Amino acid sequence: MTKIPGRSPIRDVPVNMEKGRPGSLIHSDWQPNLNRGRFFVSAQGEFGDPQVIAVLLRRLDNMLGICVFLCAVFTHVLSQEAEEPISYTCTEGYEYDRVREQCRDIDECTLLEDACKGGMQCINHFGGYLCLPKSAVIYISKEGEQVPMPDPGQAVLPVQPSQPQVPRVSSGTQRVPQPSRTVRCAPGFTADDQNLCRDIDECATGRHTCGAEQICYNTRGSYTCQCPPGYQRNGEHCVDRDECVLTHYCMHRCVNTQGSYYCECNAGHKLASNNHSCVDVNECDVQSPCQHHCYNLIGSFLCQCEQGYELAQDAVSCQDIDECSFSSYMCQYQCINSPGSYSCECPDGYQLQGNRLCQDINECETGTHNCQDDEMCWNYYGGFRCYPRDPCEAPYTKTSENRCICRSQTECQGLPSSIVYKYMSIQSDRTVPADIFQIQATNIYANTHNTFRIKAGNEAGEFFLRRFSNVSAMLVLTKPLSGPREHVVDLEMITHHLTMNYRSSSLLRLTIIAGPYAF
């Protein structure tokens, strides 16, 4: 009885048989795919008659850490005479079944608690076991069949015999019949018509357990259940994933929706082509919303109106500014509003000076009066008056343009020796007190004393005469005079001759004309 060792480390190993019997050559082959990190293993034998196979291939894949154990049945049959007893010896990974009188495989995946480590799956195989990734696909070739180059992740293994029988013979050599080869695929795979293990698409066949809200994705040897984009798993259900809370790329505002989100921009901005960034909208270029002038700002715009207009409440329309309503001092007399502007007007007797002031027109100088030849034109604020060129009344006679004297001592007794006529114009409602007229003695005599008084025209107490010196006094306006009004005031100067005990007087008749306006 001979036991043939069955370990063949990646090389051709001749297996010596009983003397006089043809030998068997075990050929092992390992072709790593370095680009994809996967393996491809094949084991084939060349046999004499009777066939005796002894295969044990072990290889460690350094890249994936995959330990592959392949063992094959070895049955040694001795050629004896018919009357000689027959004995059997099994290779490693098999044990002899004395009841059935044959070698049977040892199920290491059941016996060894930790046969495979690192999350690998244990696949029992005749004479050994495989530690493969859970996504690996196993293809088992038939005897004599050329091994095809598998897809990445497939392994080519010798088939496990289906209960090989060792019949008894009365004489001669007992043969181990050549077992038929079948396919045993890993979980998640099924054999096709060509005896190839193909992945089962659980998603297409409905053999998955994904919920109605989930999407089934097929993988090699299995499947995964995932939630649709924008959702996340919460137990067995899919709930909306709030991208706005977790993470988003919106420049301004994020709006969450069921299964998605979108970005919004602040007023004055619009979404860029990436649907996340916001860019400024030039409202002035697109279609100017402003009635007059438009100025673009970052995120907004500004409207500006022409001079004389102001923005309405809508901030885009322009409405006229009523400058005349701002103040009564816009114009000296009257303010006339116009669209976008205003103008000032003056009353009759005045003309516009500049843009807002009114200046009296001197009709006496311009010749626009209607006085007669024997009349004197006197201009006042806002008009003119015509006075007689000879104002003297008997017993007075005219000595100069505006001076009258009384020459008869008999007729002039008790009367002023002279009367001087003066005219002046003041604005209506002039601010008081105001010095308006100064009286001055024309002749100065020695040893005289002069006094001044308002003889007539001050019945309402509107004037006051303040003496400056012995020869002059000032008429003071104490109450406003509202025009148009003509007011005559008689101012008298009394002269006392101290040495001669003589008294004389002279009169100044002042005509005050208050214009109709305060200018």
mmCIF file with all atom_site columns, C-alpha atoms in Angstrom, residues 86-187:
data_model
loop_
_atom_site.group_PDB
_atom_site.id
_atom_site.type_symbol
_atom_site.label_atom_id
_atom_site.label_alt_id
_atom_site.label_comp_id
_atom_site.label_asym_id
_atom_site.label_entity_id
_atom_site.label_seq_id
_atom_site.pdbx_PDB_ins_code
_atom_site.Cartn_x
_atom_site.Cartn_y
_atom_site.Cartn_z
_atom_site.occupancy
_atom_site.B_iso_or_equiv
_atom_site.pdbx_formal_charge
_atom_site.auth_seq_id
_atom_site.auth_comp_id
_atom_site.auth_asym_id
_atom_site.auth_atom_id
_atom_site.pdbx_PDB_model_num
ATOM 1   C CA . ILE A 1 86  ? -7.874  -4.830  -0.954  1.00 0.00 ? 86  ILE A CA 1
ATOM 2   C CA . SER A 1 87  ? -7.061  -1.863  1.298   1.00 0.00 ? 87  SER A CA 1
ATOM 3   C CA . TYR A 1 88  ? -7.683  1.888   0.838   1.00 0.00 ? 88  TYR A CA 1
ATOM 4   C CA . THR A 1 89  ? -5.777  4.944   1.977   1.00 0.00 ? 89  THR A CA 1
ATOM 5   C CA . CYS A 1 90  ? -7.282  8.479   1.618   1.00 0.00 ? 90  CYS A CA 1
ATOM 6   C CA . THR A 1 91  ? -5.347  11.684  1.140   1.00 0.00 ? 91  THR A CA 1
ATOM 7   C CA . GLU A 1 92  ? -5.527  14.669  3.450   1.00 0.00 ? 92  GLU A CA 1
ATOM 8   C CA . GLY A 1 93  ? -9.023  16.144  3.591   1.00 0.00 ? 93  GLY A CA 1
ATOM 9   C CA . TYR A 1 94  ? -10.738 12.762  3.182   1.00 0.00 ? 94  TYR A CA 1
ATOM 10  C CA . GLU A 1 95  ? -11.594 9.940   5.508   1.00 0.00 ? 95  GLU A CA 1
ATOM 11  C CA . TYR A 1 96  ? -12.374 6.303   4.709   1.00 0.00 ? 96  TYR A CA 1
ATOM 12  C CA . ASP A 1 97  ? -15.989 5.186   4.996   1.00 0.00 ? 97  ASP A CA 1
ATOM 13  C CA . ARG A 1 98  ? -15.828 1.504   5.943   1.00 0.00 ? 98  ARG A CA 1
ATOM 14  C CA . VAL A 1 99  ? -19.552 1.062   5.517   1.00 0.00 ? 99  VAL A CA 1
ATOM 15  C CA . ARG A 1 100 ? -19.578 2.312   1.972   1.00 0.00 ? 100 ARG A CA 1
ATOM 16  C CA . GLU A 1 101 ? -15.962 1.284   1.505   1.00 0.00 ? 101 GLU A CA 1
ATOM 17  C CA . GLN A 1 102 ? -14.960 4.563   -0.117  1.00 0.00 ? 102 GLN A CA 1
ATOM 18  C CA . CYS A 1 103 ? -13.272 7.871   0.702   1.00 0.00 ? 103 CYS A CA 1
ATOM 19  C CA . ARG A 1 104 ? -15.598 10.641  1.739   1.00 0.00 ? 104 ARG A CA 1
ATOM 20  C CA . ASP A 1 105 ? -14.915 14.347  1.986   1.00 0.00 ? 105 ASP A CA 1
ATOM 21  C CA . ILE A 1 106 ? -14.397 16.048  5.350   1.00 0.00 ? 106 ILE A CA 1
ATOM 22  C CA . ASP A 1 107 ? -16.607 19.186  5.703   1.00 0.00 ? 107 ASP A CA 1
ATOM 23  C CA . GLU A 1 108 ? -14.058 21.583  7.263   1.00 0.00 ? 108 GLU A CA 1
ATOM 24  C CA . CYS A 1 109 ? -16.536 24.530  7.128   1.00 0.00 ? 109 CYS A CA 1
ATOM 25  C CA . THR A 1 110 ? -18.704 22.635  9.628   1.00 0.00 ? 110 THR A CA 1
ATOM 26  C CA . LEU A 1 111 ? -15.932 21.185  11.779  1.00 0.00 ? 111 LEU A CA 1
ATOM 27  C CA . LEU A 1 112 ? -13.697 24.275  11.978  1.00 0.00 ? 112 LEU A CA 1
ATOM 28  C CA . GLU A 1 113 ? -15.389 27.136  13.807  1.00 0.00 ? 113 GLU A CA 1
ATOM 29  C CA . ASP A 1 114 ? -13.056 29.793  12.432  1.00 0.00 ? 114 ASP A CA 1
ATOM 30  C CA . ALA A 1 115 ? -12.005 28.198  9.196   1.00 0.00 ? 115 ALA A CA 1
ATOM 31  C CA . CYS A 1 116 ? -12.081 31.555  7.382   1.00 0.00 ? 116 CYS A CA 1
ATOM 32  C CA . LYS A 1 117 ? -11.257 34.923  8.856   1.00 0.00 ? 117 LYS A CA 1
ATOM 33  C CA . GLY A 1 118 ? -11.537 38.520  7.781   1.00 0.00 ? 118 GLY A CA 1
ATOM 34  C CA . GLY A 1 119 ? -15.147 38.331  6.653   1.00 0.00 ? 119 GLY A CA 1
ATOM 35  C CA . MET A 1 120 ? -14.398 35.641  4.047   1.00 0.00 ? 120 MET A CA 1
ATOM 36  C CA . GLN A 1 121 ? -16.923 32.957  3.199   1.00 0.00 ? 121 GLN A CA 1
ATOM 37  C CA . CYS A 1 122 ? -16.070 29.286  3.674   1.00 0.00 ? 122 CYS A CA 1
ATOM 38  C CA . ILE A 1 123 ? -16.862 27.030  0.708   1.00 0.00 ? 123 ILE A CA 1
ATOM 39  C CA . ASN A 1 124 ? -16.460 23.296  1.359   1.00 0.00 ? 124 ASN A CA 1
ATOM 40  C CA . HIS A 1 125 ? -14.746 21.476  -1.443  1.00 0.00 ? 125 HIS A CA 1
ATOM 41  C CA . PHE A 1 126 ? -13.685 17.889  -2.007  1.00 0.00 ? 126 PHE A CA 1
ATOM 42  C CA . GLY A 1 127 ? -10.524 17.355  -0.095  1.00 0.00 ? 127 GLY A CA 1
ATOM 43  C CA . GLY A 1 128 ? -10.463 20.826  1.447   1.00 0.00 ? 128 GLY A CA 1
ATOM 44  C CA . TYR A 1 129 ? -12.248 24.162  1.578   1.00 0.00 ? 129 TYR A CA 1
ATOM 45  C CA . LEU A 1 130 ? -12.083 27.614  0.090   1.00 0.00 ? 130 LEU A CA 1
ATOM 46  C CA . CYS A 1 131 ? -11.849 30.999  1.811   1.00 0.00 ? 131 CYS A CA 1
ATOM 47  C CA . LEU A 1 132 ? -13.171 33.455  -0.746  1.00 0.00 ? 132 LEU A CA 1
ATOM 48  C CA . PRO A 1 133 ? -14.644 36.937  -0.704  1.00 0.00 ? 133 PRO A CA 1
ATOM 49  C CA . LYS A 1 134 ? -18.388 36.917  -0.406  1.00 0.00 ? 134 LYS A CA 1
ATOM 50  C CA . SER A 1 135 ? -18.585 38.405  -3.877  1.00 0.00 ? 135 SER A CA 1
ATOM 51  C CA . ALA A 1 136 ? -16.459 35.641  -5.483  1.00 0.00 ? 136 ALA A CA 1
ATOM 52  C CA . VAL A 1 137 ? -17.956 33.428  -8.216  1.00 0.00 ? 137 VAL A CA 1
ATOM 53  C CA . ILE A 1 138 ? -16.900 29.788  -8.552  1.00 0.00 ? 138 ILE A CA 1
ATOM 54  C CA . TYR A 1 139 ? -16.750 27.966  -11.875 1.00 0.00 ? 139 TYR A CA 1
ATOM 55  C CA . ILE A 1 140 ? -16.169 24.233  -11.815 1.00 0.00 ? 140 ILE A CA 1
ATOM 56  C CA . SER A 1 141 ? -14.934 22.581  -15.003 1.00 0.00 ? 141 SER A CA 1
ATOM 57  C CA . LYS A 1 142 ? -15.575 19.090  -16.152 1.00 0.00 ? 142 LYS A CA 1
ATOM 58  C CA . GLU A 1 143 ? -12.800 16.629  -16.722 1.00 0.00 ? 143 GLU A CA 1
ATOM 59  C CA . GLY A 1 144 ? -11.006 17.200  -19.963 1.00 0.00 ? 144 GLY A CA 1
ATOM 60  C CA . GLU A 1 145 ? -12.811 20.505  -20.563 1.00 0.00 ? 145 GLU A CA 1
ATOM 61  C CA . GLN A 1 146 ? -10.634 23.447  -21.448 1.00 0.00 ? 146 GLN A CA 1
ATOM 62  C CA . VAL A 1 147 ? -10.837 25.981  -18.683 1.00 0.00 ? 147 VAL A CA 1
ATOM 63  C CA . PRO A 1 148 ? -12.129 29.329  -19.973 1.00 0.00 ? 148 PRO A CA 1
ATOM 64  C CA . MET A 1 149 ? -10.675 32.564  -18.746 1.00 0.00 ? 149 MET A CA 1
ATOM 65  C CA . PRO A 1 150 ? -13.232 33.599  -16.136 1.00 0.00 ? 150 PRO A CA 1
ATOM 66  C CA . ASP A 1 151 ? -14.584 36.965  -15.224 1.00 0.00 ? 151 ASP A CA 1
ATOM 67  C CA . PRO A 1 152 ? -12.712 38.773  -12.449 1.00 0.00 ? 152 PRO A CA 1
ATOM 68  C CA . GLY A 1 153 ? -13.497 37.135  -9.134  1.00 0.00 ? 153 GLY A CA 1
ATOM 69  C CA . GLN A 1 154 ? -14.155 33.597  -10.530 1.00 0.00 ? 154 GLN A CA 1
ATOM 70  C CA . ALA A 1 155 ? -12.208 30.476  -9.572  1.00 0.00 ? 155 ALA A CA 1
ATOM 71  C CA . VAL A 1 156 ? -11.958 27.219  -11.541 1.00 0.00 ? 156 VAL A CA 1
ATOM 72  C CA . LEU A 1 157 ? -12.017 24.182  -9.270  1.00 0.00 ? 157 LEU A CA 1
ATOM 73  C CA . PRO A 1 158 ? -12.187 20.403  -9.805  1.00 0.00 ? 158 PRO A CA 1
ATOM 74  C CA . VAL A 1 159 ? -15.609 18.986  -9.193  1.00 0.00 ? 159 VAL A CA 1
ATOM 75  C CA . GLN A 1 160 ? -16.503 17.048  -6.064  1.00 0.00 ? 160 GLN A CA 1
ATOM 76  C CA . PRO A 1 161 ? -17.564 13.506  -6.878  1.00 0.00 ? 161 PRO A CA 1
ATOM 77  C CA . SER A 1 162 ? -21.120 12.589  -6.209  1.00 0.00 ? 162 SER A CA 1
ATOM 78  C CA . GLN A 1 163 ? -20.697 9.652   -3.815  1.00 0.00 ? 163 GLN A CA 1
ATOM 79  C CA . PRO A 1 164 ? -17.962 7.758   -5.708  1.00 0.00 ? 164 PRO A CA 1
ATOM 80  C CA . GLN A 1 165 ? -18.388 4.005   -5.346  1.00 0.00 ? 165 GLN A CA 1
ATOM 81  C CA . VAL A 1 166 ? -15.561 1.486   -4.913  1.00 0.00 ? 166 VAL A CA 1
ATOM 82  C CA . PRO A 1 167 ? -16.988 -1.923  -5.985  1.00 0.00 ? 167 PRO A CA 1
ATOM 83  C CA . ARG A 1 168 ? -15.707 -5.193  -4.617  1.00 0.00 ? 168 ARG A CA 1
ATOM 84  C CA . VAL A 1 169 ? -14.148 -7.639  -7.036  1.00 0.00 ? 169 VAL A CA 1
ATOM 85  C CA . SER A 1 170 ? -13.461 -11.293 -6.405  1.00 0.00 ? 170 SER A CA 1
ATOM 86  C CA . SER A 1 171 ? -10.193 -11.204 -8.194  1.00 0.00 ? 171 SER A CA 1
ATOM 87  C CA . GLY A 1 172 ? -7.976  -8.719  -9.968  1.00 0.00 ? 172 GLY A CA 1
ATOM 88  C CA . THR A 1 173 ? -7.722  -5.000  -9.271  1.00 0.00 ? 173 THR A CA 1
ATOM 89  C CA . GLN A 1 174 ? -10.594 -2.975  -7.946  1.00 0.00 ? 174 GLN A CA 1
ATOM 90  C CA . ARG A 1 175 ? -11.164 0.262   -9.890  1.00 0.00 ? 175 ARG A CA 1
ATOM 91  C CA . VAL A 1 176 ? -12.314 3.603   -8.638  1.00 0.00 ? 176 VAL A CA 1
ATOM 92  C CA . PRO A 1 177 ? -14.885 4.707   -11.206 1.00 0.00 ? 177 PRO A CA 1
ATOM 93  C CA . GLN A 1 178 ? -14.472 8.157   -12.748 1.00 0.00 ? 178 GLN A CA 1
ATOM 94  C CA . PRO A 1 179 ? -17.126 10.307  -11.062 1.00 0.00 ? 179 PRO A CA 1
ATOM 95  C CA . SER A 1 180 ? -19.340 12.596  -13.066 1.00 0.00 ? 180 SER A CA 1
ATOM 96  C CA . ARG A 1 181 ? -18.697 16.306  -12.483 1.00 0.00 ? 181 ARG A CA 1
ATOM 97  C CA . THR A 1 182 ? -21.433 18.773  -11.421 1.00 0.00 ? 182 THR A CA 1
ATOM 98  C CA . VAL A 1 183 ? -21.448 22.506  -10.566 1.00 0.00 ? 183 VAL A CA 1
ATOM 99  C CA . ARG A 1 184 ? -21.844 23.839  -7.056  1.00 0.00 ? 184 ARG A CA 1
ATOM 100 C CA . CYS A 1 185 ? -22.085 27.646  -7.059  1.00 0.00 ? 185 CYS A CA 1
ATOM 101 C CA . ALA A 1 186 ? -21.589 30.030  -4.187  1.00 0.00 ? 186 ALA A CA 1
ATOM 102 C CA . PRO A 1 187 ? -24.609 31.722  -2.615  1.00 0.00 ? 187 PRO A CA 1
#
